């Protein structure tokens, strides 16, 4: 019954604010599933003739009409058999209060429903602090490089990237070109760029980080210019250093070459000394040693740089005796894959003396073994040889029918009976003959 | 795994007990057994069973051969269960000298159950070991590796000797 209008009309509830009165405009009540329902229009308030298009029950005063853009359908009543609206409709409900729309915070890597309040929460601030602390050392290292740029030779490790939190992109840390790398060049370039500045500002604003920290993560253009100057200087000094290193290496190689030659000469000298009388041959032997020195120095693959003294016991001590070359072109040897001498047939070899294969005794033994391999012919089972003759006692049951007790007993009985039968048959035969 | 003096296990235990076991004294206590003809060498190759056969090709008077013989004789008793060691004179067995292409002496050739064992020493020739060993342990290790490889059915094994200790020589082919 409507408290206002009287018993004629049953009051209903506004589906949005649950206002119970019949001042509610009753549109043609339509269930949310779309089934037509009788509308209850309160006559007192004067229905506006036709039911408006939007067919939800909404109170005219307090709740905005449903036709307005983006507004959600009314809160559904829990009616038996009807499903909840939030199961059927996937539209956001713009409500005040703790239930804000679901948003994802990239820093905390979580979804939350607090709206803008999340940024001020302890958890978020903690995450923010940690992330900035992670980024800070890289930026500090890059800042140091502004003053003194370091140039190094390129190493694949210089391909490492750094994640810029504000721009959320990967940035190459070091700047490399060809064979050389400028340390922290890439990062500095990125930090000085205007996009990064904008992104940093946005990041600071969105995440409500501390303002004093912001400056630390930015590099001004002047600093960048300074960095470029020091980079040029660095490159020059690097080139100088490289030249120096090359010169040093060359000097070292020359030294080693010298020492090697001296060693060889000292080795060859004792051989030249024992013939001082051959004055004419002395220049000849010197020439010989010179040529040998030349040939030996052309074979660096034998002697590595350090082990010249270590091979003494092998080479200078006692060289191996050389017997002639063992190659007669006709006959093969181990390298050409000829038959080995121990495999070649001997001249005294005669088939009479040394027979291949087993002797006669061995053959007989083999035959015995073969026999044992065969199963006994009377055996009952698979592979029974049907051509073999079997006695009366072959059947396993000895022909008994009503047997209980063990098989041996029936066998015993069968045997005694068989014996008796034989005796009988013998007697009969004798009688027949006689 | 390179157990030091691996083959000594039985022998030393027996000796330690104070009893002289007639088996631990090799036949030629001071010299190595010598093979003087092709037939003897054939016999040795064919009849040595389940043991590595070590044939040293060389001349008894040559100094490097003497060094090698010294090492071989000192280790022969320790390796008696694993190897049989013989000495062959290159001048008396020209067939073998030619077959194994022995140009430098001493050369050591290894067999197992009549099968010639090749060893990769890091030198150009895998069929024989040219020169002398630096220490007894090198030789013992080499024999053990050959024995293990042969028992597993291998025909070529990798030498455990440090390449520094392998004597270097020029492998000339027809005076090139």
XYZ file of C-alpha atoms in Angstrom:
610
model
C 0.000 0.000 0.000
C 1.320 3.392 -0.821
C 1.528 5.606 2.162
C 0.911 8.607 0.051
C -1.555 7.458 -2.420
C -3.424 4.993 -0.386
C -4.224 1.366 -0.796
C -4.876 1.574 -4.437
C -1.271 1.343 -5.398
C 1.381 -0.851 -3.901
C 4.532 1.074 -3.307
C 7.746 -0.078 -4.773
C 11.342 0.672 -4.359
C 13.601 2.790 -6.442
C 16.200 0.405 -7.682
C 18.992 2.839 -7.220
C 18.467 4.404 -3.901
C 15.803 2.104 -2.590
C 13.600 4.978 -1.772
C 10.319 3.545 -0.849
C 7.510 5.655 -1.944
C 5.165 5.923 -4.752
C 6.394 9.236 -5.779
C 8.717 7.105 -7.714
C 8.016 7.258 -11.270
C 7.072 3.901 -12.326
C 8.082 3.154 -15.698
C 7.167 0.050 -17.330
C 8.937 -2.181 -15.021
C 11.203 -4.359 -16.982
C 13.328 -6.946 -15.446
C 16.945 -6.722 -16.217
C 16.819 -9.704 -18.433
C 14.503 -7.885 -20.746
C 11.192 -9.558 -19.990
C 8.274 -7.224 -20.134
C 6.682 -6.672 -16.806
C 3.645 -4.685 -15.936
C 4.490 -1.216 -15.117
C 3.135 0.383 -12.054
C 2.722 3.980 -12.559
C 1.579 5.929 -9.637
C -1.389 7.818 -10.741
C -1.144 10.359 -7.954
C 2.024 11.869 -9.137
C 0.703 11.860 -12.538
C 2.330 9.666 -14.892
C 3.755 11.424 -17.784
C 1.497 9.606 -20.085
C 3.647 7.177 -21.829
C 6.365 5.418 -20.061
C 9.674 6.881 -21.056
C 12.076 4.893 -23.021
C 14.426 3.992 -20.318
C 12.642 1.269 -18.559
C 14.148 1.220 -15.162
C 12.528 2.075 -11.950
C 14.164 5.239 -10.850
C 12.878 7.814 -8.426
C 12.402 11.066 -10.182
C 13.937 13.348 -7.684
C 17.021 12.045 -6.105
C 18.479 9.759 -8.706
C 19.483 10.933 -12.117
C 17.657 9.405 -15.025
C 19.162 6.479 -16.666
C 19.372 8.060 -20.042
C 22.439 10.080 -18.926
C 25.649 8.917 -20.437
C 27.709 6.254 -18.832
C 25.557 5.790 -15.852
C 25.045 2.416 -14.552
C 21.868 0.455 -14.251
C 20.201 0.465 -10.896
C 21.222 -1.698 -8.063
C 19.370 -4.921 -8.619
C 17.183 -6.439 -6.010
C 17.924 -9.849 -4.917
C 14.907 -11.499 -6.435
C 14.550 -15.193 -6.353
C 15.565 -16.559 -9.674
C 17.148 -13.385 -10.917
C 20.862 -13.121 -11.144
C 22.828 -10.269 -9.716
C 23.416 -7.321 -11.969
C 27.077 -7.391 -11.525
C 27.088 -10.851 -12.980
C 25.226 -9.785 -16.040
C 26.505 -6.360 -16.705
C 30.135 -5.459 -16.965
C 29.925 -1.764 -16.472
C 31.673 0.212 -13.831
C 29.668 1.625 -10.961
C 30.669 5.171 -10.195
C 30.354 5.257 -6.490
C 31.946 7.351 -3.858
C 33.645 5.531 -1.041
C 36.339 2.912 -0.811
C 35.413 0.986 -3.903
C 37.122 2.916 -6.669
C 37.648 1.531 -10.137
C 40.397 -0.995 -10.445
C 43.729 0.548 -11.384
C 47.094 -1.025 -11.792
C 50.145 0.508 -10.198
C 53.188 -0.320 -12.255
C 55.577 0.335 -9.430
C 53.961 -1.933 -6.904
C 52.923 -4.295 -9.725
C 49.544 -4.637 -8.171
C 45.962 -3.804 -8.856
C 44.269 -1.649 -6.294
C 40.938 -0.053 -5.835
C 41.824 3.004 -3.803
C 41.887 5.504 -6.584
C 44.340 8.275 -6.060
C 44.835 7.337 -2.456
C 47.088 4.453 -3.335
C 50.013 6.697 -4.148
C 50.154 7.952 -0.594
C 50.040 4.526 0.941
C 53.031 3.176 2.800
C 53.471 0.268 0.480
C 53.666 2.398 -2.603
C 56.088 4.832 -1.063
C 58.281 1.967 0.014
C 58.312 0.484 -3.440
C 59.079 3.877 -4.870
C 62.002 4.348 -2.532
C 63.428 0.974 -3.403
C 63.121 1.567 -7.123
C 64.767 4.955 -6.916
C 67.524 3.549 -4.771
C 68.157 0.994 -7.456
C 68.395 3.619 -10.127
C 70.453 6.106 -8.163
C 73.873 4.402 -8.278
C 73.748 4.128 -12.051
C 72.925 7.800 -12.376
C 75.654 8.710 -9.918
C 78.216 6.730 -11.857
C 77.115 8.463 -15.031
C 77.362 11.838 -13.328
C 80.926 11.118 -12.293
C 81.744 10.360 -15.888
C 80.683 13.877 -16.845
C 83.896 15.250 -15.472
C 86.238 12.510 -16.543
C 85.013 10.483 -19.448
C 86.685 7.087 -19.793
C 87.327 5.495 -23.107
C 87.871 1.758 -23.297
C 88.250 -0.915 -25.844
C 84.970 -2.495 -26.829
C 83.973 -5.589 -24.937
C 80.592 -7.326 -25.353
C 79.809 -6.410 -21.791
C 79.402 -2.862 -22.974
C 76.113 -3.852 -24.571
C 74.430 -3.775 -21.166
C 71.232 -1.803 -20.847
C 69.817 0.100 -17.924
C 66.109 0.433 -17.224
C 65.013 4.048 -16.924
C 62.202 4.105 -14.402
C 60.685 7.395 -15.465
C 60.495 6.731 -19.183
C 59.966 2.977 -18.564
C 62.328 2.036 -21.329
C 65.677 0.289 -21.653
C 68.618 2.530 -22.267
C 72.073 1.490 -23.430
C 74.461 2.290 -20.660
C 77.654 2.749 -22.582
C 78.178 4.433 -25.897
C 80.129 2.265 -28.272
C 81.279 2.930 -31.755
C 83.485 0.562 -33.649
C 86.251 -0.655 -31.419
C 85.891 1.897 -28.651
C 83.429 2.538 -25.884
C 82.772 5.628 -23.836
C 81.661 4.513 -20.410
C 78.212 5.715 -19.333
C 77.842 7.671 -22.529
C 74.482 6.257 -23.477
C 72.930 6.814 -20.098
C 74.107 10.389 -19.944
C 72.694 11.090 -23.349
C 69.341 9.757 -22.273
C 69.318 11.608 -18.978
C 70.043 14.890 -20.665
C 67.324 14.497 -23.236
C 64.149 16.637 -22.880
C 61.816 13.649 -23.138
C 63.421 12.168 -20.115
C 62.952 15.432 -18.279
C 59.281 15.443 -19.112
C 58.887 11.821 -18.172
C 60.683 12.378 -14.886
C 58.420 15.265 -14.029
C 55.369 13.202 -14.799
C 56.682 10.287 -12.806
C 57.340 12.487 -9.820
C 53.921 14.000 -10.004
C 52.087 10.719 -10.453
C 53.873 8.790 -7.818
C 54.229 11.653 -5.324
C 57.901 11.110 -4.773
C 60.111 13.517 -2.916
C 60.875 16.618 -4.876
C 64.441 16.949 -3.654
C 65.287 13.608 -5.179
C 64.145 14.644 -8.609
C 67.132 16.812 -9.321
C 69.478 13.912 -8.769
C 68.036 12.048 -11.686
C 68.324 14.793 -14.203
C 71.342 15.941 -16.122
C 71.320 19.484 -17.366
C 72.347 20.308 -20.917
C 75.402 22.179 -19.631
C 76.584 19.084 -17.906
C 76.079 17.179 -21.102
C 78.178 19.661 -23.024
C 80.899 19.335 -20.411
C 80.705 15.568 -20.818
C 81.157 15.852 -24.554
C 84.318 17.911 -24.098
C 85.802 15.450 -21.672
C 84.853 12.614 -24.019
C 86.902 14.156 -26.796
C 89.825 14.529 -24.437
C 89.395 10.948 -23.332
C 89.472 9.678 -26.884
C 92.701 11.501 -27.585
C 94.396 10.187 -24.508
C 93.203 6.682 -25.308
C 94.785 6.844 -28.715
C 98.039 7.964 -27.190
C 97.937 5.148 -24.729
C 97.294 2.607 -27.446
C 100.297 3.841 -29.383
C 102.461 3.515 -26.309
C 101.281 -0.012 -25.686
C 102.046 -1.022 -29.249
C 105.531 0.413 -28.976
C 106.129 -1.457 -25.750
C 104.996 -4.724 -27.301
C 107.285 -4.194 -30.250
C 110.219 -3.576 -27.931
C 109.410 -6.720 -25.996
C 109.259 -8.826 -29.128
C 112.589 -7.473 -30.249
C 114.112 -8.314 -26.904
C 112.852 -11.855 -26.977
C 114.094 -12.308 -30.509
C 117.524 -11.108 -29.403
C 117.696 -13.484 -26.479
C 116.627 -16.376 -28.649
C 119.311 -15.666 -31.174
C 121.916 -15.434 -28.444
C 120.878 -18.823 -27.073
C 121.167 -20.418 -30.453
C 124.537 -18.841 -31.043
C 125.837 -20.001 -27.675
C 124.691 -23.524 -28.447
C 126.343 -23.567 -31.805
C 129.605 -22.044 -30.612
C 130.924 -25.136 -28.717
C 130.641 -27.090 -31.942
C 132.680 -24.537 -33.831
C 135.334 -24.231 -31.102
C 136.834 -27.790 -31.271
C 138.112 -27.123 -34.818
C 140.289 -24.069 -34.445
C 142.959 -25.507 -36.705
C 140.806 -25.459 -39.781
C 141.292 -21.826 -40.451
C 139.776 -22.100 -43.880
C 136.778 -23.958 -42.598
C 136.240 -21.486 -39.757
C 134.555 -18.875 -41.945
C 132.775 -21.738 -43.669
C 131.436 -23.065 -40.355
C 130.399 -19.589 -39.324
C 128.502 -19.298 -42.531
C 126.961 -22.644 -41.799
C 125.934 -21.602 -38.318
C 124.539 -18.370 -39.640
C 122.360 -20.199 -42.106
C 121.282 -22.603 -39.394
C 120.462 -19.718 -37.113
C 118.391 -18.221 -39.859
C 116.570 -21.484 -40.480
C 115.948 -22.074 -36.793
C 114.642 -18.585 -36.240
C 112.230 -19.253 -39.059
C 110.674 -22.077 -37.116
C 109.111 -20.356 -34.158
C 106.394 -22.927 -33.937
C 108.711 -25.382 -32.223
C 109.880 -23.053 -29.481
C 107.361 -21.004 -27.576
C 108.620 -17.899 -25.857
C 109.318 -19.267 -22.318
C 110.189 -22.919 -22.711
C 113.588 -22.488 -24.340
C 115.412 -23.605 -21.175
C 112.885 -26.283 -20.253
C 113.448 -28.430 -23.291
C 117.141 -28.804 -22.486
C 116.975 -32.316 -21.206
C 115.274 -33.464 -24.360
C 117.067 -31.737 -27.144
C 120.441 -30.434 -26.194
C 121.252 -33.361 -23.900
C 121.034 -36.393 -26.112
C 119.513 -36.297 -29.540
C 117.856 -39.456 -30.761
C 119.849 -41.710 -32.976
C 118.644 -41.751 -36.502
C 118.567 -45.036 -38.351
C 117.933 -44.676 -42.050
C 114.566 -44.031 -43.635
C 112.649 -47.216 -43.562
C 110.961 -46.977 -46.873
C 111.380 -49.440 -49.645
C 108.766 -48.362 -52.113
C 107.492 -51.818 -52.901
C 106.716 -53.143 -49.464
C 104.107 -51.486 -47.283
C 104.483 -50.576 -43.609
C 102.180 -49.788 -40.720
C 101.295 -46.373 -42.051
C 100.265 -47.714 -45.426
C 98.222 -50.466 -43.811
C 100.149 -53.562 -44.902
C 99.586 -56.879 -43.135
C 101.591 -57.059 -39.941
C 104.512 -59.487 -39.962
C 103.064 -61.530 -37.125
C 99.908 -62.108 -39.135
C 101.720 -63.111 -42.308
C 101.849 -66.818 -43.048
C 105.064 -68.576 -42.051
C 107.023 -70.622 -44.567
C 107.091 -73.686 -42.341
C 103.368 -73.514 -41.939
C 101.752 -76.720 -43.144
C 98.153 -77.726 -42.815
C 99.131 -81.179 -41.637
C 100.976 -79.921 -38.621
C 98.673 -77.263 -37.431
C 95.076 -77.990 -38.063
C 92.598 -75.285 -37.633
C 89.521 -76.283 -35.708
C 88.819 -78.799 -32.936
C 90.389 -82.181 -32.752
C 88.427 -85.407 -32.818
C 88.031 -85.647 -29.040
C 86.731 -82.179 -28.891
C 84.248 -83.044 -31.577
C 82.900 -85.938 -29.573
C 82.575 -83.808 -26.504
C 80.575 -81.322 -28.519
C 78.263 -84.058 -29.637
C 77.606 -85.089 -26.063
C 76.799 -81.579 -25.124
C 74.399 -81.325 -28.047
C 72.593 -84.430 -26.925
C 72.077 -83.063 -23.506
C 70.578 -80.012 -25.008
C 67.610 -82.038 -26.290
C 64.768 -82.633 -23.899
C 63.860 -86.197 -22.888
C 61.474 -87.612 -25.531
C 58.845 -88.788 -23.077
C 58.417 -85.486 -21.430
C 54.942 -84.081 -21.447
C 54.631 -80.511 -22.556
C 55.183 -78.179 -25.467
C 57.170 -79.374 -28.452
C 56.195 -82.920 -27.762
C 57.576 -85.213 -30.345
C 54.463 -87.043 -31.515
C 56.380 -89.645 -33.430
C 57.982 -91.077 -30.301
C 56.435 -94.215 -28.877
C 55.209 -93.941 -25.360
C 54.322 -96.606 -22.856
C 51.037 -97.134 -21.088
C 52.243 -95.197 -18.113
C 52.772 -92.010 -20.102
C 49.394 -90.547 -19.387
C 49.588 -88.416 -16.329
C 46.505 -89.693 -14.682
C 47.116 -93.430 -15.119
C 43.568 -93.851 -16.225
C 42.045 -93.447 -12.811
C 38.797 -91.658 -12.442
C 37.837 -91.582 -8.813
C 41.224 -90.732 -7.469
C 41.984 -88.882 -4.371
C 45.295 -88.735 -2.663
C 48.607 -88.143 -4.279
C 49.599 -88.943 -7.799
C 52.293 -91.243 -6.584
C 49.753 -93.456 -4.985
C 47.866 -93.838 -8.193
C 51.109 -94.412 -10.000
C 52.062 -97.094 -7.527
C 48.746 -98.773 -7.947
C 49.034 -98.578 -11.687
C 52.436 -100.153 -11.579
C 51.354 -103.017 -9.383
C 48.400 -103.628 -11.618
C 50.588 -103.490 -14.680
C 52.932 -105.993 -13.150
C 50.075 -108.277 -12.323
C 48.730 -107.924 -15.859
C 52.093 -108.800 -17.303
C 52.323 -111.832 -15.167
C 48.930 -112.883 -16.318
C 49.819 -112.389 -19.949
C 53.019 -114.334 -19.484
C 51.151 -117.200 -17.941
C 48.640 -117.186 -20.722
C 51.327 -117.187 -23.327
C 53.003 -120.107 -21.719
C 49.775 -121.980 -21.587
C 49.118 -121.144 -25.230
C 52.500 -122.373 -26.307
C 52.413 -125.479 -24.314
C 92.489 -40.455 -11.736
C 96.205 -41.011 -11.801
C 97.108 -43.293 -8.984
C 100.766 -43.142 -8.314
C 102.667 -46.398 -8.569
C 99.421 -48.127 -9.195
C 100.730 -51.529 -10.095
C 102.781 -51.947 -7.008
C 99.905 -53.077 -4.768
C 100.482 -56.808 -4.550
C 104.202 -56.819 -4.844
C 105.013 -54.362 -2.100
C 102.621 -55.993 0.326
C 104.294 -59.320 -0.151
C 107.743 -57.851 0.141
C 106.755 -56.009 3.262
C 105.967 -59.230 5.056
C 109.554 -60.329 4.882
C 108.877 -63.420 2.863
C 110.462 -63.533 -0.573
C 107.702 -64.615 -2.875
C 109.218 -66.345 -5.822
C 106.635 -64.751 -8.071
C 107.704 -61.228 -7.239
C 111.242 -61.766 -8.527
C 111.149 -61.404 -12.295
C 112.996 -63.783 -14.463
C 115.683 -61.281 -15.472
C 116.105 -59.318 -12.321
C 118.622 -56.934 -13.790
C 118.128 -56.991 -17.538
C 115.028 -57.107 -19.611
C 114.201 -60.212 -21.651
C 115.467 -59.865 -25.173
C 113.959 -61.018 -28.458
C 116.390 -61.669 -31.248
C 114.458 -62.859 -34.253
C 111.259 -62.188 -36.107
C 109.869 -65.519 -35.023
C 110.433 -64.737 -31.365
C 108.719 -61.435 -31.762
C 105.792 -63.129 -33.514
C 105.607 -65.594 -30.691
C 105.610 -62.875 -28.072
C 102.891 -60.920 -29.831
C 100.650 -63.904 -30.331
C 101.118 -65.489 -26.949
C 100.924 -62.556 -24.536
C 97.383 -62.713 -23.217
C 95.509 -60.141 -21.124
C 98.641 -58.081 -20.626
C 100.049 -55.104 -22.410
C 103.052 -56.116 -24.475
C 105.790 -53.490 -24.528
C 108.446 -53.903 -27.209
C 111.423 -51.588 -27.106
C 113.070 -51.367 -30.517
C 116.606 -50.043 -30.377
C 120.214 -50.885 -29.796
C 121.564 -51.851 -26.409
C 124.567 -49.545 -26.587
C 122.779 -46.382 -27.580
C 122.704 -43.911 -24.639
C 119.057 -42.955 -24.940
C 118.177 -46.636 -25.217
C 120.133 -47.257 -22.055
C 118.133 -44.565 -20.277
C 114.894 -46.109 -21.468
C 116.000 -49.622 -20.578
C 116.808 -48.435 -17.106
C 113.280 -47.103 -16.644
C 111.747 -50.209 -18.191
C 113.660 -52.612 -16.023
C 112.961 -50.737 -12.849
C 109.249 -50.658 -13.495
C 108.900 -54.108 -14.990
C 108.384 -55.819 -11.657
C 105.765 -53.325 -10.583
C 103.949 -53.687 -13.866
C 104.336 -57.439 -14.065
C 100.623 -58.079 -13.704
C 99.700 -55.501 -16.287
C 102.492 -55.604 -18.838
C 105.175 -57.799 -20.313
C 108.248 -55.875 -21.408
C 110.729 -57.060 -24.020
C 113.712 -55.572 -25.742
C 114.252 -56.018 -29.478
C 117.337 -55.157 -31.452
C 116.501 -53.264 -34.631
C 119.399 -54.757 -36.545
C 118.293 -58.297 -35.929
C 114.670 -57.839 -36.975
C 114.715 -55.798 -40.159
C 111.172 -56.887 -41.004
C 109.766 -55.228 -37.920
C 112.020 -52.265 -38.227
C 110.685 -51.738 -41.692
C 107.076 -52.480 -40.833
C 106.928 -50.039 -37.933
C 108.950 -47.446 -39.853
C 111.437 -47.094 -37.033
C 113.730 -44.223 -37.980
C 114.676 -43.033 -34.522
C 115.714 -45.248 -31.676
C 114.577 -46.118 -29.150
C 111.003 -46.675 -30.252
C 108.466 -48.390 -28.044
C 105.503 -50.225 -29.501
C 102.525 -51.429 -27.457
C 100.298 -54.441 -28.059
C 97.373 -55.970 -26.282
C 96.139 -59.474 -27.097
C 97.894 -59.376 -30.413
C 96.360 -56.030 -31.334
C 98.660 -53.081 -31.923
C 97.648 -50.204 -29.619
C 98.003 -46.650 -30.850
C 98.523 -43.783 -28.431
C 98.112 -40.102 -29.119
C 101.098 -38.495 -27.444
C 100.699 -35.153 -29.132
C 103.477 -36.103 -31.526
C 102.996 -36.820 -35.248
C 103.330 -40.592 -34.923
C 100.702 -42.451 -32.923
C 101.938 -45.942 -33.635
C 104.996 -45.873 -31.389
C 106.650 -43.856 -28.653
C 109.925 -42.375 -29.869
C 112.596 -41.591 -27.322
C 112.874 -42.186 -23.620
C 110.448 -41.385 -20.822
C 111.332 -38.650 -18.400
C 110.295 -40.474 -15.246
C 109.225 -43.950 -14.270
C 105.819 -42.601 -13.299
C 105.234 -41.409 -16.857
C 105.773 -44.895 -18.156
C 103.612 -46.493 -15.478
C 100.797 -44.050 -16.212
C 101.068 -44.725 -19.909
C 100.917 -48.478 -19.469
C 97.948 -48.168 -17.167
C 96.055 -45.978 -19.627
C 96.786 -48.430 -22.427
C 95.645 -51.335 -20.273
C 92.409 -49.659 -19.314
C 91.678 -48.551 -22.850
C 92.364 -51.997 -24.238
C 90.173 -53.675 -21.632
C 87.372 -51.382 -22.711
C 87.941 -52.308 -26.333
C 89.644 -49.153 -27.526
C 92.305 -49.275 -30.200
C 93.699 -45.796 -29.646
C 94.062 -43.987 -26.325
C 95.119 -40.553 -25.204
C 98.506 -40.374 -23.531
C 98.509 -39.128 -19.924
C 102.073 -37.865 -20.181
C 102.583 -34.122 -20.083
C 103.424 -32.997 -23.628
C 106.441 -31.199 -22.204
C 107.992 -34.526 -21.327
C 107.484 -36.116 -24.712
C 110.692 -36.020 -26.761
C 110.394 -34.029 -29.937
C 111.695 -35.286 -33.230
C 111.378 -34.429 -36.888
C 109.244 -36.814 -38.807
C 110.747 -36.522 -42.246
C 109.123 -38.238 -45.126
C 111.521 -39.195 -47.883
C 113.893 -36.339 -47.155
C 111.347 -33.593 -47.437
